[in-house]
Short mmCIF file of C-alpha atoms in Angstrom, two decimals:
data_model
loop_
_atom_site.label_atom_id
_atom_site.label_comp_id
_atom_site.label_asym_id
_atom_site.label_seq_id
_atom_site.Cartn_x
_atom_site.Cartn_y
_atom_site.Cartn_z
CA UNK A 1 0.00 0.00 0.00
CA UNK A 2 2.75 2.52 0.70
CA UNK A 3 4.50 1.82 -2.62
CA UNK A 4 1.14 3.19 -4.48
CA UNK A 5 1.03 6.34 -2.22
CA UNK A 6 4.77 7.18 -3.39
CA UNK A 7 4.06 7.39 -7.30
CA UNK A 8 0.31 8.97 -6.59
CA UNK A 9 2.23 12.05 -4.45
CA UNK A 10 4.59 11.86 -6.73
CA UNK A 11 2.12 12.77 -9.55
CA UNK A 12 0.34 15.42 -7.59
CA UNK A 13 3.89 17.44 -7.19
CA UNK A 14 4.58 17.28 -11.01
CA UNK A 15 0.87 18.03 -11.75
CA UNK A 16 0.94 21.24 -8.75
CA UNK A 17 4.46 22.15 -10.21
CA UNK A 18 3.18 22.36 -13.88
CA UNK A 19 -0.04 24.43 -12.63
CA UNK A 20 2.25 26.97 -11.02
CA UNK A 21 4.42 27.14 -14.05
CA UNK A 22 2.10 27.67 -16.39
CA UNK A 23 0.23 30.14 -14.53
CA UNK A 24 2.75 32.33 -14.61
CA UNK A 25 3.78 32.48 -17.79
CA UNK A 26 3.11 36.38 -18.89
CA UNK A 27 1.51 36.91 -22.03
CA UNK A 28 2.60 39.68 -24.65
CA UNK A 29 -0.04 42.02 -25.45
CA UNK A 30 0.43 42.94 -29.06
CA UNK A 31 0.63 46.87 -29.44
CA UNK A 32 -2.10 48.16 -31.50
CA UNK A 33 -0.93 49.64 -35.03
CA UNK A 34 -4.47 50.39 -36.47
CA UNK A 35 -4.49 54.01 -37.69
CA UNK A 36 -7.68 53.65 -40.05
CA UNK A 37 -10.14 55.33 -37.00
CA UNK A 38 -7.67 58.02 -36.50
CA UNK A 39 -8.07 58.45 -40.37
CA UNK A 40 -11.21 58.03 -40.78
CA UNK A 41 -11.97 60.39 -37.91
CA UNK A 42 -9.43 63.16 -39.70
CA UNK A 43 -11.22 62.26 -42.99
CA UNK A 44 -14.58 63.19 -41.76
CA UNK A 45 -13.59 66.34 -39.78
CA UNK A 46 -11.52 67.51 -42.79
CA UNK A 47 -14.74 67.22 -44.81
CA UNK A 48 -17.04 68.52 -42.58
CA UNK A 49 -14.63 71.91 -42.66
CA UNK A 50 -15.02 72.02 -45.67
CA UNK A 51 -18.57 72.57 -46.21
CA UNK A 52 -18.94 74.85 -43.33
CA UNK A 53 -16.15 77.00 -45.25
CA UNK A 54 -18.22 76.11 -48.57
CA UNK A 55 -21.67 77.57 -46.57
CA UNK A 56 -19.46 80.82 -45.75
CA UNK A 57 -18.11 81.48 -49.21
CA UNK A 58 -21.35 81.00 -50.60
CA UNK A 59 -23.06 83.33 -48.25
CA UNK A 60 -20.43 85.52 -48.62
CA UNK A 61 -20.07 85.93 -52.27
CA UNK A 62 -22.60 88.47 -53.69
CA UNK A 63 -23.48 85.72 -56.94
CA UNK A 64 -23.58 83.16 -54.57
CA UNK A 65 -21.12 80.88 -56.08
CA UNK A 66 -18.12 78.83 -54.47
CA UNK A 67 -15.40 80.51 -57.25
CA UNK A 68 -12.80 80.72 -54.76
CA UNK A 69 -13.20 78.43 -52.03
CA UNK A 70 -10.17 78.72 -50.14
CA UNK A 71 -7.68 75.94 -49.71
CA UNK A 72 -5.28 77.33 -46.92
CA UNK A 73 -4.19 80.63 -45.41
CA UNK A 74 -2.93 81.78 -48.29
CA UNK A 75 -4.02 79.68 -51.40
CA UNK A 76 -7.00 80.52 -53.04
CA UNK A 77 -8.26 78.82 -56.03
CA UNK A 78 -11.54 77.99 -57.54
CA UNK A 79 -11.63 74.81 -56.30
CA UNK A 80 -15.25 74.60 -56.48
CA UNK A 81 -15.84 75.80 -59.50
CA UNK A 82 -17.64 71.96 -60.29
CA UNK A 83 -20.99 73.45 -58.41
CA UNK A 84 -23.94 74.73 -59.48
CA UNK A 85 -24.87 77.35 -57.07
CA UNK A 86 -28.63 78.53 -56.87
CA UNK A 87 -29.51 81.20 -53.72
CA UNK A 88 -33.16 81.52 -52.85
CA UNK A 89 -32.90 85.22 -50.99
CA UNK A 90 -37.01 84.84 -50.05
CA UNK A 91 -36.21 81.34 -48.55
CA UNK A 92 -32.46 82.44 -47.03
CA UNK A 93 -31.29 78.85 -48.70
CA UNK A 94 -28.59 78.44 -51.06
CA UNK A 95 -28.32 74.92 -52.52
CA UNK A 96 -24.73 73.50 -54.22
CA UNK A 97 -24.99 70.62 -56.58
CA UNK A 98 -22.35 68.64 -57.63
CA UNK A 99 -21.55 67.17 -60.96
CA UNK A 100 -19.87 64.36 -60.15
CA UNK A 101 -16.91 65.51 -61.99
CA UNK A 102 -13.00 66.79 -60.73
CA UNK A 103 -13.56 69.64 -58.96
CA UNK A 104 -10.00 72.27 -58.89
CA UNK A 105 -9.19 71.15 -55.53
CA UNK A 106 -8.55 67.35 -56.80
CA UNK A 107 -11.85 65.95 -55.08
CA UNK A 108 -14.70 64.49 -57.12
CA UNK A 109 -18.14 65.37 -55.72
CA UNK A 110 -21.44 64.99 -56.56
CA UNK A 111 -24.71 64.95 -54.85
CA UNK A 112 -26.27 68.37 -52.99
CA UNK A 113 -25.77 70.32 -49.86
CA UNK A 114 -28.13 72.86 -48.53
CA UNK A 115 -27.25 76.04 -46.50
CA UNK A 116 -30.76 77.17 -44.68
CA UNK A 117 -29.95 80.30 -42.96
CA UNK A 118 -33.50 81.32 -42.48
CA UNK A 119 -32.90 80.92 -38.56
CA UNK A 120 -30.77 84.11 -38.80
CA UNK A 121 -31.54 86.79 -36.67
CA UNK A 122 -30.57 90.42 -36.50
CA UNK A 123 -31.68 90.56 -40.24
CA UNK A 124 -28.23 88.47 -41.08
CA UNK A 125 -27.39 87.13 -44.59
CA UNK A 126 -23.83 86.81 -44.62
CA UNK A 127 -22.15 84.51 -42.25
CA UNK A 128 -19.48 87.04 -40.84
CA UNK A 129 -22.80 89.30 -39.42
CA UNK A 130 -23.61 89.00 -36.49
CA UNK A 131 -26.60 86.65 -35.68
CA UNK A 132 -26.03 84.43 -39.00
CA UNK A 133 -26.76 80.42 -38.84
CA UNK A 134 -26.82 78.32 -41.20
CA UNK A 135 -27.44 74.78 -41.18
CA UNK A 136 -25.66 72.69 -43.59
CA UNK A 137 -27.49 69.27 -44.87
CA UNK A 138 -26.56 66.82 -47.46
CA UNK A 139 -28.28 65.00 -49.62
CA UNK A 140 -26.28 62.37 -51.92
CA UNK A 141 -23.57 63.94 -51.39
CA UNK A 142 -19.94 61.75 -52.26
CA UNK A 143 -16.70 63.08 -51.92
CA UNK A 144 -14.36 60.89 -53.28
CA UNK A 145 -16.52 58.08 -53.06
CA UNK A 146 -17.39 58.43 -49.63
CA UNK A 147 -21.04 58.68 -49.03
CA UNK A 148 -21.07 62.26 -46.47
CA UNK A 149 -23.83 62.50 -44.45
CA UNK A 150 -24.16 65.77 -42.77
CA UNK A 151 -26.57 67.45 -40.86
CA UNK A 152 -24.66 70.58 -39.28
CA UNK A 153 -25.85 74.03 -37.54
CA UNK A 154 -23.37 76.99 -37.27
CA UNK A 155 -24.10 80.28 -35.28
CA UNK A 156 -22.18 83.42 -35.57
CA UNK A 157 -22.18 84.62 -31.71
CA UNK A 158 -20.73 88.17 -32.45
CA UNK A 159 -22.85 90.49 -30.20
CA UNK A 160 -24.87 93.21 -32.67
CA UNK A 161 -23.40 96.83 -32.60
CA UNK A 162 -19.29 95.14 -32.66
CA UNK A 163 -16.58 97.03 -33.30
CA UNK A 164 -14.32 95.32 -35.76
CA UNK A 165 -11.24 96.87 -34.80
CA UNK A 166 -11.94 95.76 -31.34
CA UNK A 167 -13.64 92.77 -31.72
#
């Protein structure tokens, strides 16, 4: 009887033994390389500056047309020149569609954004007066071939009566 108690100990050392090695073994964590949310998350704020600064120039511009959408500080090109521009001055909406073709700035577009800025107060139509908003929607619209859905509202929060040297 005592020689089958010596292998069965025996067996439950090398089995406790193997447990604790094994337990401890650490396990690499593999560092994550995946950089397509950071890009995608770039992508889609890039865009969505874009038509905001598409809803100012538009605004802006006394024909209503994006002829010199800007690109940068100092570059300014007609990058837009690929939209048909059509302002409604009753409704306060001004409505871009978009060929599908190479626009100047490289991107293809097509589809249709509207800027609604009816919700302007202070009698505003231009977005640098005080009291313009304009909400930006999209309808179709592809950049690139990325479907851009966009439902966006921007406010101009200058008190009335600024001074612009001061302000």
């Amino acid at each position: 009887m005592k020689t089958l108690k010596f292998p069965l100990a025996l067996a439950a050392l090398m089995f406790a033994s193997a447990i604790s090695f094994t337990s401890c073994k650490k396990k690499t964590e593999d560092k994550d390389t995946d950089t397509s949310a950071a890009s995608d998350n770039s992508m889609s704020e890039n865009t969505s500056n874009d038509v905001v600064s598409m809803a100012s120039e538009a605004s802006e511009n006394s024909s209503g047309q994006l002829t010199s959408y800007k690109m940068g500080e100092n570059d300014q090109v007609s990058a837009l020149s690929c939209a048909t521009v059509t302002t409604n001055t009753v409704t306060h909406i001004i409505t871009a569609t978009f060929s599908g073709s190479t626009c100047l700035d490289g991107h293809v577009r097509s589809g249709t954004l509207t800027f609604d800025y009816s919700a302007s107060t202070l009698g505003a139509t231009h977005y640098r007066n005080p009291g313009y908003a304009v909400t930006v929607t999209s309808s179709g619209y592809v950049v690139d071939g990325n479907q851009v859905s966009i439902n966006k509202t921007v406010t101009n929060t200058t008190p009335a009566g600024f001074n612009p040297m001061t302000t």
